[in-house]
GROMACS .gro file of C-alpha atoms in nm:
model
  272
    1MET     CA    1  -6.187   3.574  -5.810
    2GLN     CA    2  -6.468   3.631  -6.035
    3HIS     CA    3  -6.384   3.819  -6.348
    4ARG     CA    4  -6.632   4.091  -6.416
    5LYS     CA    5  -6.612   4.422  -6.600
    6ILE     CA    6  -6.532   4.674  -6.333
    7ALA     CA    7  -6.525   5.062  -6.347
    8PHE     CA    8  -6.345   5.281  -6.098
    9ILE     CA    9  -6.491   5.615  -6.075
   10GLY     CA   10  -6.209   5.820  -5.939
   11ALA     CA   11  -5.844   5.732  -6.003
   12GLY     CA   12  -5.674   5.817  -5.673
   13ASN     CA   13  -5.445   5.622  -5.459
   14MET     CA   14  -5.691   5.375  -5.342
   15SER     CA   15  -5.831   5.283  -5.682
   16ARG     CA   16  -5.452   5.244  -5.798
   17SER     CA   17  -5.388   5.003  -5.504
   18ILE     CA   18  -5.672   4.783  -5.566
   19ILE     CA   19  -5.618   4.785  -5.944
   20SER     CA   20  -5.256   4.694  -5.887
   21GLY     CA   21  -5.357   4.411  -5.670
   22MET     CA   22  -5.617   4.286  -5.908
   23VAL     CA   23  -5.368   4.285  -6.215
   24ASN     CA   24  -5.083   4.128  -6.015
   25SER     CA   25  -5.326   3.848  -5.909
   26GLY     CA   26  -5.419   3.777  -6.275
   27TYR     CA   27  -5.733   3.971  -6.313
   28PRO     CA   28  -5.772   4.061  -6.685
   29ALA     CA   29  -5.664   4.415  -6.746
   30GLU     CA   30  -5.894   4.459  -7.031
   31LEU     CA   31  -6.193   4.430  -6.791
   32ILE     CA   32  -6.090   4.709  -6.578
   33THR     CA   33  -6.173   5.065  -6.650
   34ALA     CA   34  -6.075   5.393  -6.461
   35SER     CA   35  -6.254   5.704  -6.513
   36ASN     CA   36  -6.137   6.051  -6.398
   37PRO     CA   37  -6.192   6.420  -6.503
   38SER     CA   38  -5.833   6.473  -6.562
   39THR     CA   39  -5.594   6.251  -6.754
   40PRO     CA   40  -5.244   6.268  -6.570
   41LYS     CA   41  -5.349   5.986  -6.312
   42LEU     CA   42  -5.542   5.790  -6.585
   43ASP     CA   43  -5.229   5.796  -6.819
   44ALA     CA   44  -5.007   5.650  -6.509
   45LEU     CA   45  -5.259   5.380  -6.463
   46LYS     CA   46  -5.280   5.295  -6.829
   47GLU     CA   47  -4.906   5.274  -6.841
   48ALA     CA   48  -4.851   5.091  -6.532
   49PHE     CA   49  -5.130   4.818  -6.575
   50SER     CA   50  -5.258   4.837  -6.945
   51ILE     CA   51  -5.627   4.895  -6.818
   52CYS     CA   52  -5.884   5.083  -7.009
   53THR     CA   53  -5.920   5.452  -6.910
   54THR     CA   54  -6.182   5.740  -7.002
   55THR     CA   55  -6.278   6.075  -6.876
   56ASP     CA   56  -6.640   6.000  -6.916
   57ASN     CA   57  -6.805   5.856  -6.622
   58ILE     CA   58  -7.113   5.750  -6.804
   59ALA     CA   59  -6.927   5.548  -7.064
   60ALA     CA   60  -6.735   5.378  -6.799
   61VAL     CA   61  -7.038   5.279  -6.602
   62THR     CA   62  -7.257   5.182  -6.896
   63GLU     CA   63  -7.014   4.900  -6.998
   64ALA     CA   64  -6.944   4.781  -6.643
   65GLU     CA   65  -7.100   4.515  -6.417
   66VAL     CA   66  -6.929   4.656  -6.112
   67VAL     CA   67  -6.873   5.018  -6.024
   68VAL     CA   68  -6.642   5.137  -5.755
   69LEU     CA   69  -6.715   5.471  -5.616
   70ALA     CA   70  -6.383   5.619  -5.538
   71VAL     CA   71  -6.434   5.988  -5.522
   72LYS     CA   72  -6.397   6.230  -5.225
   73PRO     CA   73  -6.707   6.228  -4.992
   74GLN     CA   74  -6.786   6.594  -5.079
   75LEU     CA   75  -6.793   6.514  -5.447
   76MET     CA   76  -7.007   6.181  -5.426
   77GLU     CA   77  -7.361   6.358  -5.448
   78GLN     CA   78  -7.256   6.540  -5.765
   79VAL     CA   79  -7.091   6.236  -5.923
   80CYS     CA   80  -7.380   6.003  -5.840
   81ALA     CA   81  -7.639   6.240  -5.965
   82HIS     CA   82  -7.451   6.238  -6.300
   83LEU     CA   83  -7.429   5.860  -6.307
   84GLN     CA   84  -7.811   5.846  -6.306
   85GLN     CA   85  -7.803   5.931  -6.668
   86ALA     CA   86  -7.688   5.555  -6.735
   87ASP     CA   87  -7.883   5.259  -6.672
   88LEU     CA   88  -7.779   5.128  -6.338
   89GLN     CA   89  -7.990   4.841  -6.288
   90GLY     CA   90  -7.834   4.502  -6.200
   91LYS     CA   91  -7.497   4.669  -6.124
   92LEU     CA   92  -7.304   4.623  -5.812
   93PHE     CA   93  -7.182   4.939  -5.665
   94ILE     CA   94  -6.885   4.922  -5.401
   95SER     CA   95  -6.826   5.264  -5.207
   96ILE     CA   96  -6.488   5.334  -5.069
   97ALA     CA   97  -6.580   5.692  -4.957
   98ALA     CA   98  -6.570   5.766  -4.586
   99GLY     CA   99  -6.870   5.917  -4.391
  100ILE     CA  100  -7.148   5.839  -4.622
  101SER     CA  101  -7.410   5.583  -4.510
  102HIS     CA  102  -7.544   5.296  -4.715
  103GLN     CA  103  -7.900   5.468  -4.716
  104ARG     CA  104  -7.759   5.807  -4.814
  105LEU     CA  105  -7.561   5.640  -5.105
  106GLN     CA  106  -7.870   5.482  -5.243
  107GLN     CA  107  -8.040   5.814  -5.218
  108MET     CA  108  -7.757   5.979  -5.410
  109LEU     CA  109  -7.790   5.703  -5.688
  110GLY     CA  110  -8.144   5.760  -5.709
  111GLY     CA  111  -8.262   5.403  -5.648
  112GLU     CA  112  -8.221   5.073  -5.448
  113TYR     CA  113  -7.917   4.897  -5.583
  114LYS     CA  114  -7.678   4.612  -5.485
  115LEU     CA  115  -7.431   4.823  -5.267
  116VAL     CA  116  -7.147   4.754  -5.055
  117ARG     CA  117  -6.997   5.014  -4.820
  118THR     CA  118  -6.630   4.968  -4.732
  119MET     CA  119  -6.384   5.127  -4.513
  120PRO     CA  120  -6.024   5.081  -4.601
  121ASN     CA  121  -5.716   5.216  -4.455
  122THR     CA  122  -5.392   5.376  -4.576
  123PRO     CA  123  -5.173   5.065  -4.545
  124SER     CA  124  -5.386   4.931  -4.827
  125SER     CA  125  -5.139   5.131  -5.066
  126LEU     CA  126  -4.887   4.851  -4.939
  127SER     CA  127  -5.141   4.567  -4.971
  128LEU     CA  128  -5.131   4.561  -4.584
  129GLY     CA  129  -5.466   4.706  -4.537
  130MET     CA  130  -5.754   4.638  -4.310
  131THR     CA  131  -6.101   4.698  -4.475
  132GLY     CA  132  -6.436   4.669  -4.312
  133LEU     CA  133  -6.737   4.601  -4.531
  134TYR     CA  134  -7.120   4.630  -4.492
  135ALA     CA  135  -7.405   4.541  -4.720
  136ASP     CA  136  -7.782   4.493  -4.673
  137SER     CA  137  -7.997   4.193  -4.779
  138LEU     CA  138  -8.002   4.303  -5.138
  139LEU     CA  139  -7.663   4.155  -5.194
  140ASP     CA  140  -7.665   3.795  -5.309
  141ALA     CA  141  -7.377   3.546  -5.228
  142ALA     CA  142  -7.180   3.595  -5.550
  143ASP     CA  143  -7.187   3.970  -5.514
  144HIS     CA  144  -7.083   3.932  -5.148
  145GLN     CA  145  -6.797   3.706  -5.243
  146TYR     CA  146  -6.679   3.940  -5.528
  147ALA     CA  147  -6.673   4.247  -5.307
  148GLY     CA  148  -6.478   4.063  -5.045
  149ASP     CA  149  -6.244   3.927  -5.296
  150LEU     CA  150  -6.176   4.270  -5.437
  151MET     CA  151  -6.091   4.424  -5.116
  152GLN     CA  152  -5.879   4.155  -5.028
  153GLN     CA  153  -5.636   4.275  -5.313
  154VAL     CA  154  -5.527   4.537  -5.058
  155GLY     CA  155  -5.505   4.329  -4.741
  156GLU     CA  156  -5.744   4.167  -4.488
  157ILE     CA  157  -6.110   4.213  -4.463
  158LEU     CA  158  -6.380   4.203  -4.198
  159TRP     CA  159  -6.751   4.203  -4.289
  160VAL     CA  160  -6.971   4.376  -4.006
  161GLU     CA  161  -7.348   4.270  -3.952
  162GLN     CA  162  -7.453   4.618  -3.850
  163GLU     CA  163  -7.362   4.941  -4.048
  164SER     CA  164  -7.301   5.114  -3.709
  165GLN     CA  165  -6.998   4.890  -3.677
  166ILE     CA  166  -6.828   5.067  -3.968
  167ASP     CA  167  -6.769   5.356  -3.722
  168GLY     CA  168  -6.586   5.106  -3.494
  169VAL     CA  169  -6.383   4.987  -3.787
  170ILE     CA  170  -6.288   5.344  -3.846
  171ALA     CA  171  -6.178   5.386  -3.475
  172ALA     CA  172  -5.985   5.064  -3.461
  173ALA     CA  173  -5.833   5.035  -3.817
  174GLY     CA  174  -5.913   5.324  -4.044
  175SER     CA  175  -5.772   5.593  -3.815
  176SER     CA  176  -5.537   5.382  -3.606
  177PRO     CA  177  -5.216   5.417  -3.828
  178ALA     CA  178  -5.212   5.772  -3.702
  179TYR     CA  179  -5.231   5.656  -3.344
  180PHE     CA  180  -4.911   5.425  -3.410
  181PHE     CA  181  -4.735   5.706  -3.595
  182LEU     CA  182  -4.789   5.936  -3.292
  183PHE     CA  183  -4.659   5.681  -3.059
  184LEU     CA  184  -4.366   5.621  -3.279
  185GLN     CA  185  -4.286   5.997  -3.318
  186SER     CA  186  -4.296   6.042  -2.953
  187MET     CA  187  -4.048   5.748  -2.900
  188GLN     CA  188  -3.824   5.893  -3.165
  189GLU     CA  189  -3.814   6.218  -3.006
  190GLU     CA  190  -3.731   6.084  -2.677
  191ALA     CA  191  -3.452   5.867  -2.819
  192MET     CA  192  -3.313   6.194  -2.971
  193ARG     CA  193  -3.312   6.353  -2.634
  194MET     CA  194  -3.112   6.061  -2.512
  195GLY     CA  195  -2.843   6.152  -2.760
  196PHE     CA  196  -2.925   5.937  -3.078
  197ASN     CA  197  -2.942   6.122  -3.410
  198LYS     CA  198  -3.272   6.158  -3.595
  199ASP     CA  199  -3.204   5.862  -3.831
  200ASP     CA  200  -3.075   5.620  -3.582
  201SER     CA  201  -3.373   5.710  -3.353
  202ARG     CA  202  -3.614   5.634  -3.617
  203LYS     CA  203  -3.442   5.317  -3.707
  204LEU     CA  204  -3.471   5.187  -3.355
  205VAL     CA  205  -3.824   5.254  -3.301
  206GLN     CA  206  -3.966   5.158  -3.649
  207GLN     CA  207  -3.778   4.810  -3.652
  208ALA     CA  208  -3.914   4.753  -3.304
  209MET     CA  209  -4.255   4.827  -3.416
  210LEU     CA  210  -4.223   4.621  -3.724
  211GLY     CA  211  -4.092   4.312  -3.525
  212SER     CA  212  -4.351   4.353  -3.265
  213ALA     CA  213  -4.634   4.360  -3.534
  214GLN     CA  214  -4.493   4.052  -3.686
  215MET     CA  215  -4.496   3.866  -3.359
  216VAL     CA  216  -4.869   3.966  -3.303
  217CYS     CA  217  -4.931   3.822  -3.679
  218ASN     CA  218  -4.734   3.520  -3.620
  219ASN     CA  219  -4.893   3.420  -3.300
  220PRO     CA  220  -5.259   3.451  -3.324
  221ASP     CA  221  -5.343   3.204  -3.067
  222ILE     CA  222  -5.166   3.399  -2.803
  223GLU     CA  223  -5.336   3.703  -2.647
  224LEU     CA  224  -5.191   4.038  -2.669
  225SER     CA  225  -5.174   4.058  -2.290
  226GLU     CA  226  -4.964   3.734  -2.283
  227LEU     CA  227  -4.744   3.873  -2.549
  228ARG     CA  228  -4.672   4.173  -2.351
  229ALA     CA  229  -4.615   3.966  -2.045
  230GLN     CA  230  -4.361   3.747  -2.217
  231VAL     CA  231  -4.135   4.057  -2.256
  232THR     CA  232  -4.204   4.199  -1.928
  233SER     CA  233  -3.970   4.044  -1.666
  234LYS     CA  234  -4.088   4.112  -1.309
  235GLY     CA  235  -3.884   4.416  -1.171
  236GLY     CA  236  -3.705   4.476  -1.489
  237THR     CA  237  -3.678   4.783  -1.730
  238THR     CA  238  -3.980   4.682  -1.933
  239ALA     CA  239  -4.202   4.630  -1.640
  240GLU     CA  240  -4.093   4.980  -1.511
  241ALA     CA  241  -4.200   5.138  -1.856
  242VAL     CA  242  -4.517   4.957  -1.872
  243ASN     CA  243  -4.612   5.042  -1.531
  244THR     CA  244  -4.544   5.405  -1.599
  245LEU     CA  245  -4.768   5.394  -1.907
  246GLN     CA  246  -5.052   5.227  -1.721
  247GLN     CA  247  -5.027   5.471  -1.413
  248GLN     CA  248  -5.043   5.763  -1.664
  249GLY     CA  249  -5.363   5.634  -1.798
  250LEU     CA  250  -5.263   5.509  -2.156
  251PRO     CA  251  -5.541   5.249  -2.164
  252GLU     CA  252  -5.792   5.521  -2.087
  253ILE     CA  253  -5.648   5.768  -2.328
  254VAL     CA  254  -5.661   5.500  -2.610
  255GLY     CA  255  -6.030   5.428  -2.542
  256LYS     CA  256  -6.125   5.803  -2.524
  257ALA     CA  257  -5.936   5.859  -2.860
  258MET     CA  258  -6.124   5.570  -3.023
  259GLN     CA  259  -6.443   5.694  -2.893
  260ALA     CA  260  -6.367   6.034  -3.036
  261ALA     CA  261  -6.308   5.885  -3.368
  262VAL     CA  262  -6.656   5.715  -3.364
  263ILE     CA  263  -6.840   6.041  -3.256
  264ARG     CA  264  -6.667   6.234  -3.539
  265ALA     CA  265  -6.760   5.948  -3.778
  266LYS     CA  266  -7.138   5.993  -3.695
  267GLN     CA  267  -7.096   6.373  -3.707
  268MET     CA  268  -6.945   6.347  -4.082
  269ALA     CA  269  -7.230   6.119  -4.173
  270GLU     CA  270  -7.479   6.379  -4.093
  271GLN     CA  271  -7.304   6.627  -4.320
  272PHE     CA  272  -7.366   6.411  -4.630
   0.00000   0.00000   0.00000
């Protein structure tokens, strides 16, 4: 990965996850600065990773070649307006804020800058994330590579050609951990009704989910439908359960849920 001076505007969980991945993979800590209005998170980052910290966003941005916009969406306009006091020319901006379009971010920054919009998900905190990335034609090959390498510090990445596809990334990856958690919760609750205690019920379903996910990852050339078929003996217990799920409309329910996420993502974009 290229080693550039980078500033994180915001010191929340996603910034910490990315910084952790960078430092652990050999990125020089002295090239990393985190800025935040309060000091507790900054102190924790400095102690854990020996990076530079400041409460002055302008100072952080002025010294940086790359700026990661990692503040809450509702604060982005205010933060970007303040950043305009610095010389922003030539800098690469990477946004990890949900719901703010590429064009709107440029407006907030007050110019036309090299900008990458990303959509990571919460497993990024375990370096098992899935991040979608979008950039326009202003981004050159070196910046494209840097942005991808940066987000790979917290998991897998997928560049999309159209910004509208970011909404699909939200539906398929950004929001989907909650779908899986709901499914696991439902299974745990049913196992408890079958007589297992809470801890044993959770152990049963979470280990089954972990093993199933690993089987998917370890067999990329096998279709998901085939993996399902391999554990579904004709006339057996699994077949009966899967048939029930299909008869009750699980595929349609999942599709409707994902489309609802897309619709809400578009609505949120209009708010900013």
